[in-house]
PDB file of C-alpha atoms in Angstrom:
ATOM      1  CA  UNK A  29      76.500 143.109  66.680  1.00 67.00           C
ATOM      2  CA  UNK A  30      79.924 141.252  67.499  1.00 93.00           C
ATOM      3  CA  UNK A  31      80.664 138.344  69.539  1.00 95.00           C
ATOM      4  CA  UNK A  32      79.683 136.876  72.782  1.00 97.00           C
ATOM      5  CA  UNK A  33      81.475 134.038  74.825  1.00 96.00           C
ATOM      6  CA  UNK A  34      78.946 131.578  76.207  1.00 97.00           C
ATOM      7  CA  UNK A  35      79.060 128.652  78.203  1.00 96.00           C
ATOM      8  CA  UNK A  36      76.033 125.981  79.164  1.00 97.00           C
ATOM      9  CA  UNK A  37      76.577 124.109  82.743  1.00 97.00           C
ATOM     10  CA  UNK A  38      74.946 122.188  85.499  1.00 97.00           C
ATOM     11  CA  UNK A  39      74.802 124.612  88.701  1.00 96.00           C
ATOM     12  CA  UNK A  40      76.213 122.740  91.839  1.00 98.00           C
ATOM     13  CA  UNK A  41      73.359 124.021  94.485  1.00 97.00           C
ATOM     14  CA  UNK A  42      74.042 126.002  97.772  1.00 97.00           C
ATOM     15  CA  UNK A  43      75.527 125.386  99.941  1.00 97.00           C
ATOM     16  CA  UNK A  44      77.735 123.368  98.053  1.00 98.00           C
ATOM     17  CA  UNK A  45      78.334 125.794  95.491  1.00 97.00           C
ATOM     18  CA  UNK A  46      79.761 128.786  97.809  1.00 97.00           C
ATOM     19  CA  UNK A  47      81.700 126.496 100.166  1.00 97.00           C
ATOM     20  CA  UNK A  48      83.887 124.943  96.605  1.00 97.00           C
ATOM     21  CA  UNK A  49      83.835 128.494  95.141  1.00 97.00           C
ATOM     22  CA  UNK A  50      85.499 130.026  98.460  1.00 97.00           C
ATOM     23  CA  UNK A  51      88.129 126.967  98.935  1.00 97.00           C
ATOM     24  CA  UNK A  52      88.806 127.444  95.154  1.00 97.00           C
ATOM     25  CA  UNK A  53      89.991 130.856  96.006  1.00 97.00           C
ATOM     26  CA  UNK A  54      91.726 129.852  98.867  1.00 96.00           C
ATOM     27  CA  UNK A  55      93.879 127.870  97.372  1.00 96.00           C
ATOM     28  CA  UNK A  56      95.072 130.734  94.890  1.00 95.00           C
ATOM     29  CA  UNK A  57      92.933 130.294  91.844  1.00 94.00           C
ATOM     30  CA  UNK A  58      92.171 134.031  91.403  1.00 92.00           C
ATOM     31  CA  UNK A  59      89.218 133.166  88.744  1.00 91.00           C
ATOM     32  CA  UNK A  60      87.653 131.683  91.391  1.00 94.00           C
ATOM     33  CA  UNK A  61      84.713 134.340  92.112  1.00 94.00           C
ATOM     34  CA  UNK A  62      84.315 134.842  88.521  1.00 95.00           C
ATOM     35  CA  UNK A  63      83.006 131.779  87.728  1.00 95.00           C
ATOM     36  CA  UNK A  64      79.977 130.049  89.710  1.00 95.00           C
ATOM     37  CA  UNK A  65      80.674 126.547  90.878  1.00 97.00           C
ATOM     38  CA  UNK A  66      79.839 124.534  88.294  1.00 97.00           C
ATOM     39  CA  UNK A  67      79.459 120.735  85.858  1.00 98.00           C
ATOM     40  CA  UNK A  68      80.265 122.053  81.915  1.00 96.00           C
ATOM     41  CA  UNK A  69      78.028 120.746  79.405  1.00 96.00           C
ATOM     42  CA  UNK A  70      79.830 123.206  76.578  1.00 94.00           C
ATOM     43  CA  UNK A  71      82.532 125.297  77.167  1.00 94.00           C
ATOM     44  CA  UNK A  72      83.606 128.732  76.543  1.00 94.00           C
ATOM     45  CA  UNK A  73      82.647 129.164  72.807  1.00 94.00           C
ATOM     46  CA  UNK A  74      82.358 132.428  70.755  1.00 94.00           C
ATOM     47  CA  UNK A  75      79.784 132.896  69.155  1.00 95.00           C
ATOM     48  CA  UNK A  76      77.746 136.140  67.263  1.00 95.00           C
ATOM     49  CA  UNK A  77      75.470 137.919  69.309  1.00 95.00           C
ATOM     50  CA  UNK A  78      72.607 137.790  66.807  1.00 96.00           C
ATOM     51  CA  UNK A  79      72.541 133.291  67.522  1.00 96.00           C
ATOM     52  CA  UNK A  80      71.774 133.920  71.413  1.00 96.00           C
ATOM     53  CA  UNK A  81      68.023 133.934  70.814  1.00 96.00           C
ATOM     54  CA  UNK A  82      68.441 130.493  68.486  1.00 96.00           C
ATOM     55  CA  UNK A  83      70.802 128.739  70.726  1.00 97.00           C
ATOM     56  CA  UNK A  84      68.214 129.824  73.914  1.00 97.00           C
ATOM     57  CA  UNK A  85      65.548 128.262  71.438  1.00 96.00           C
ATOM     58  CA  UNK A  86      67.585 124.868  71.103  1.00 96.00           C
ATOM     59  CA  UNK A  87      68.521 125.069  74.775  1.00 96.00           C
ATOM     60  CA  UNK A  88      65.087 125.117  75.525  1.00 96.00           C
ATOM     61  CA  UNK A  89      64.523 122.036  73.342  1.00 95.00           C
ATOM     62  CA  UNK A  90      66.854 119.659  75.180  1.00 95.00           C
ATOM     63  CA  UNK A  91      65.687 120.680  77.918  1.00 96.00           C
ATOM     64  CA  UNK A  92      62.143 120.107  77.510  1.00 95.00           C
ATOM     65  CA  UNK A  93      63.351 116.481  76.870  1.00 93.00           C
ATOM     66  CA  UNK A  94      65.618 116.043  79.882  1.00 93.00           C
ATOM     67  CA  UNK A  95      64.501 114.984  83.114  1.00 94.00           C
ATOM     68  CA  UNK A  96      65.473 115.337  86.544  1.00 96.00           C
ATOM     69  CA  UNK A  97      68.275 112.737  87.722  1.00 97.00           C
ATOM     70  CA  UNK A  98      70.477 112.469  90.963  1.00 97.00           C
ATOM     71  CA  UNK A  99      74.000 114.131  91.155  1.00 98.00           C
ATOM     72  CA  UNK A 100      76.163 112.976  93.714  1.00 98.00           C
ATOM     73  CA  UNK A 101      80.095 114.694  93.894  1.00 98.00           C
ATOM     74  CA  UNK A 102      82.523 112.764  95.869  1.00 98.00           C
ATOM     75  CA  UNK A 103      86.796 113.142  95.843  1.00 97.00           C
ATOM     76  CA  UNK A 104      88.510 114.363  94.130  1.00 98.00           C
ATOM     77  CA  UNK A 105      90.550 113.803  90.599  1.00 96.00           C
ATOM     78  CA  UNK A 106      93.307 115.940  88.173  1.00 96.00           C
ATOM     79  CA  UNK A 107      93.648 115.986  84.139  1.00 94.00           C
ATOM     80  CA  UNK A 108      97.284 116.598  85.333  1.00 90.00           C
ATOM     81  CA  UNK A 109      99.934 116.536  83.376  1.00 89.00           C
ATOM     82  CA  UNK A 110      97.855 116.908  80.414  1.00 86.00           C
ATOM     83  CA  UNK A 111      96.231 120.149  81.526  1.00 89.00           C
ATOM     84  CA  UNK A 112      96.717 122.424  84.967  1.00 92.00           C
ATOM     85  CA  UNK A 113      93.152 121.301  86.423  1.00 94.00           C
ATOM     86  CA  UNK A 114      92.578 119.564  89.990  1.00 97.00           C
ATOM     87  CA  UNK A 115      88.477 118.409  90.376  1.00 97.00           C
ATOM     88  CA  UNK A 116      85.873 117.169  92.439  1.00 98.00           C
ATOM     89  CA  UNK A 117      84.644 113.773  90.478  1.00 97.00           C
ATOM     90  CA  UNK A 118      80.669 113.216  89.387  1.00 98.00           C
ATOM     91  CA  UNK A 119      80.242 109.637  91.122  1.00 97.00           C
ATOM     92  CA  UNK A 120      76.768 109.740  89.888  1.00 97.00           C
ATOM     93  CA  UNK A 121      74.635 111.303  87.045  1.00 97.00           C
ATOM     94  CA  UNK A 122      78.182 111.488  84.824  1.00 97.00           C
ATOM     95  CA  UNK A 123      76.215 109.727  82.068  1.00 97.00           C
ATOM     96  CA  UNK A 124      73.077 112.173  81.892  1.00 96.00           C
ATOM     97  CA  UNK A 125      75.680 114.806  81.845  1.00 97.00           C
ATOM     98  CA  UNK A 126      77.241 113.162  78.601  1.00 96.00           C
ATOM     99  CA  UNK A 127      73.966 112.527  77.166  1.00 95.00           C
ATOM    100  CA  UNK A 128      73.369 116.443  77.776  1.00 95.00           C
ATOM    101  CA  UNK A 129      76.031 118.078  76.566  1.00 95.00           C
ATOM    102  CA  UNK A 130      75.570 115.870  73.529  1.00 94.00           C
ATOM    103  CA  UNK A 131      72.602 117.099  73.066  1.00 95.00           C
ATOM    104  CA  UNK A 132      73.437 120.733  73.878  1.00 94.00           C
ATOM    105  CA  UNK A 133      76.582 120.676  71.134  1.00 92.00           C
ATOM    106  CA  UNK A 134      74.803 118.650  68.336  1.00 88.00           C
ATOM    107  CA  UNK A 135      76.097 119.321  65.259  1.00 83.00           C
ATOM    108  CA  UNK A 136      73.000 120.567  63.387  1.00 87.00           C
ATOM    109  CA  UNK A 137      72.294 122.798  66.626  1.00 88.00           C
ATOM    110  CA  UNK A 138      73.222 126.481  66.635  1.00 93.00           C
ATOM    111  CA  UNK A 139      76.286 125.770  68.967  1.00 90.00           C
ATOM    112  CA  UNK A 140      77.774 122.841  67.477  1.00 86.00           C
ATOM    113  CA  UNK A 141      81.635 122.498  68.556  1.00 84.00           C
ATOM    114  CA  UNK A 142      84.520 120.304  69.157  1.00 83.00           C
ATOM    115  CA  UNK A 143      85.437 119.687  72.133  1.00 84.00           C
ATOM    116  CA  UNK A 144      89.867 119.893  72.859  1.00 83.00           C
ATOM    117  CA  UNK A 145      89.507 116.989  75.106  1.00 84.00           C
ATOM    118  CA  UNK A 146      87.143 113.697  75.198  1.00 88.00           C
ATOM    119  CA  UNK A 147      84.135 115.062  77.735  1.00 93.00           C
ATOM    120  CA  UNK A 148      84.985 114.603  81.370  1.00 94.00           C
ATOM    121  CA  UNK A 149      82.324 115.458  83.830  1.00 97.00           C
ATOM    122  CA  UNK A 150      83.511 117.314  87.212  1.00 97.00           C
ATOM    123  CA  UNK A 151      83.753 120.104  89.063  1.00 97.00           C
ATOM    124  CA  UNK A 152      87.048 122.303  88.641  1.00 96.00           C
ATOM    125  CA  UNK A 153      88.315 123.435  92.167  1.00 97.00           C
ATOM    126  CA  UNK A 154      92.204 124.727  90.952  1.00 95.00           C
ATOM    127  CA  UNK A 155      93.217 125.577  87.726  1.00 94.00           C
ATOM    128  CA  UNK A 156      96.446 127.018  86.391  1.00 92.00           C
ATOM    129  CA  UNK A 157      97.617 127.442  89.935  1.00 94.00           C
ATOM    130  CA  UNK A 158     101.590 126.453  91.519  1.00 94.00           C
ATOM    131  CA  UNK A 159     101.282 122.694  91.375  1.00 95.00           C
ATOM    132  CA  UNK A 160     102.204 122.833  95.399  1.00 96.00           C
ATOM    133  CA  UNK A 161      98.820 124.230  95.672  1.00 96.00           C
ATOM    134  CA  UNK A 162      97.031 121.855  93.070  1.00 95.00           C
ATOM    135  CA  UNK A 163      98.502 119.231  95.396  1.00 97.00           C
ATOM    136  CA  UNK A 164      97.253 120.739  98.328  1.00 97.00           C
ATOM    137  CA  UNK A 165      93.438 121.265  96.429  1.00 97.00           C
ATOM    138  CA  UNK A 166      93.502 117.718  95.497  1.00 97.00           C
ATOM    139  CA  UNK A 167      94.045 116.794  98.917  1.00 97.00           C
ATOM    140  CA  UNK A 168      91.989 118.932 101.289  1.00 97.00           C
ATOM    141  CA  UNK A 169      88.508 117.963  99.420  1.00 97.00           C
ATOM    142  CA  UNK A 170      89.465 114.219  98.838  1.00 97.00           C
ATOM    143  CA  UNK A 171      86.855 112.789 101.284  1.00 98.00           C
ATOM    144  CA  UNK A 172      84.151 115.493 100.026  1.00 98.00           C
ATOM    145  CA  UNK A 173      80.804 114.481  99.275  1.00 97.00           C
ATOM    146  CA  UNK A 174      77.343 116.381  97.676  1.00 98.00           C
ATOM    147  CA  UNK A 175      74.393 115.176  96.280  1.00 98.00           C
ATOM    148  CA  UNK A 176      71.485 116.846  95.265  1.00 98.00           C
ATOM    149  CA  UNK A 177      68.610 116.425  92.150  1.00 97.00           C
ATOM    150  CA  UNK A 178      69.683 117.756  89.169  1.00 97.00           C
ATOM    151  CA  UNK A 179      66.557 119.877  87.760  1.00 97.00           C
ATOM    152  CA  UNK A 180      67.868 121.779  84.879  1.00 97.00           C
ATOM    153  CA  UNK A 181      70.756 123.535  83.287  1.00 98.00           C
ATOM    154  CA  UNK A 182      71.937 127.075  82.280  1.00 98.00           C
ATOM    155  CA  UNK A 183      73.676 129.643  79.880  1.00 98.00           C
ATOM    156  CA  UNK A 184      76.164 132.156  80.949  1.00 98.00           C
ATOM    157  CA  UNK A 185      77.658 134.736  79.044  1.00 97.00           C
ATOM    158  CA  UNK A 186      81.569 135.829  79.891  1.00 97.00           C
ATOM    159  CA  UNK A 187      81.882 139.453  80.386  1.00 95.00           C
ATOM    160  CA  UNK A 188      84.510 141.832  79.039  1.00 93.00           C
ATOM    161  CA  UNK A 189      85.792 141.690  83.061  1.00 94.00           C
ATOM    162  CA  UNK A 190      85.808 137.775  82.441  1.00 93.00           C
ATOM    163  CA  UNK A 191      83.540 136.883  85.130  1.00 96.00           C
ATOM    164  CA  UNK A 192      80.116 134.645  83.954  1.00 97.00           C
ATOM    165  CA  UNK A 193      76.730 135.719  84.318  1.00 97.00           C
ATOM    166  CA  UNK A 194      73.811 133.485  84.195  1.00 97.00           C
ATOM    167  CA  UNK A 195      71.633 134.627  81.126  1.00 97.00           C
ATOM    168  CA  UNK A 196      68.841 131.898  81.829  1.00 96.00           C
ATOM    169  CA  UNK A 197      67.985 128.956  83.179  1.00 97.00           C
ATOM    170  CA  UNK A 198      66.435 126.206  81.447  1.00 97.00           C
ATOM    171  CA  UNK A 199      64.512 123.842  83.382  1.00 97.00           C
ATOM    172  CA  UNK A 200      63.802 119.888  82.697  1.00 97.00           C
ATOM    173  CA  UNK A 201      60.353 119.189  81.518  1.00 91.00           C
ATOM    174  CA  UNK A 202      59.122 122.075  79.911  1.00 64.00           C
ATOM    175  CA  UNK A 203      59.806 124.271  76.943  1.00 56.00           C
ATOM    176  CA  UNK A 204      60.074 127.977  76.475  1.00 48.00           C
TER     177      UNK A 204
END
């Protein structure tokens, strides 16, 4: 069956979501429209095909147990010079994202990984771009704010044109 790419994240809602993905673009990052706007809870990870329908199983489990909590983006942040990425910060609901993706990548789950770097809430809005317009990304959306109720998470699949799909969504509360 091979191997699929997935990823498990926290949608940011409209319109917050379009109006990030479009200035994302506009300040060169050409991946931009390939990938919805977006919190990680696990990133990119190979995996075989045939483990989708256990890891949508365990999915479903954390989320059962999860429950809705606020989200609130404001400014903006960089991992730079330690890797090419300019942000919007998680001011609030940072910690249920940690407890989350903790949950989502335990190590006797189905998509158990290490993570490169410690885990980092945010919201990437330039990566890998000239650092003149990193600079200018970290700057236009210093003073911007969202908030909205976080009610649920979902997996994307990377396809072979390297843009994400949403597979399914997996909602707080209830299982299957």
């Amino acid at each position: 069956m091979g191997t699929v790419t997935l990823g498990v994240s926290l949608a940011v809602p409209e319109p917050h979501g379009s109006l990030l993905q479009e200035r994302r673009a506009g300040f060169g990052d050409t991946a931009a429209y390939g990938i919805p706007t977006h919190v990680t809870l696990v990133p990119p990870t190979e995996v075989d095909a045939e483990t989708v329908p256990a890891i949508e199983r365990h999915l479903a489990e954390v989320a059962a147990t999860g429950r809705p909590f606020p989200m609130r983006l404001s400014g903006t942040g960089t991992f730079r010079p330690l890797s090419p990425v300019v942000y919007v910060r998680v001011a609030a609901g940072a910690d249920a994202c940690t407890w989350l993706q903790k949950q989502v990548r335990d190590a006797s789950g189905p998509i158990a990984r290490e993570l490169q770097f410690p885990y980092h809430p945010h919201v990437t809005i330039a990566h890998g771009i000239a650092e003149e317009a990193m600079d200018e990304a970290y700057e236009a959306l210093k003073d911007f704010e969202a908030s909205w109720t976080c009610t649920g998470f979902a997996l994307y699949e990377q396809g072979p044109d390297g843009v994400w799909r949403k597979l399914r969504d997996f909602p707080f509360g209830r299982e299957g």
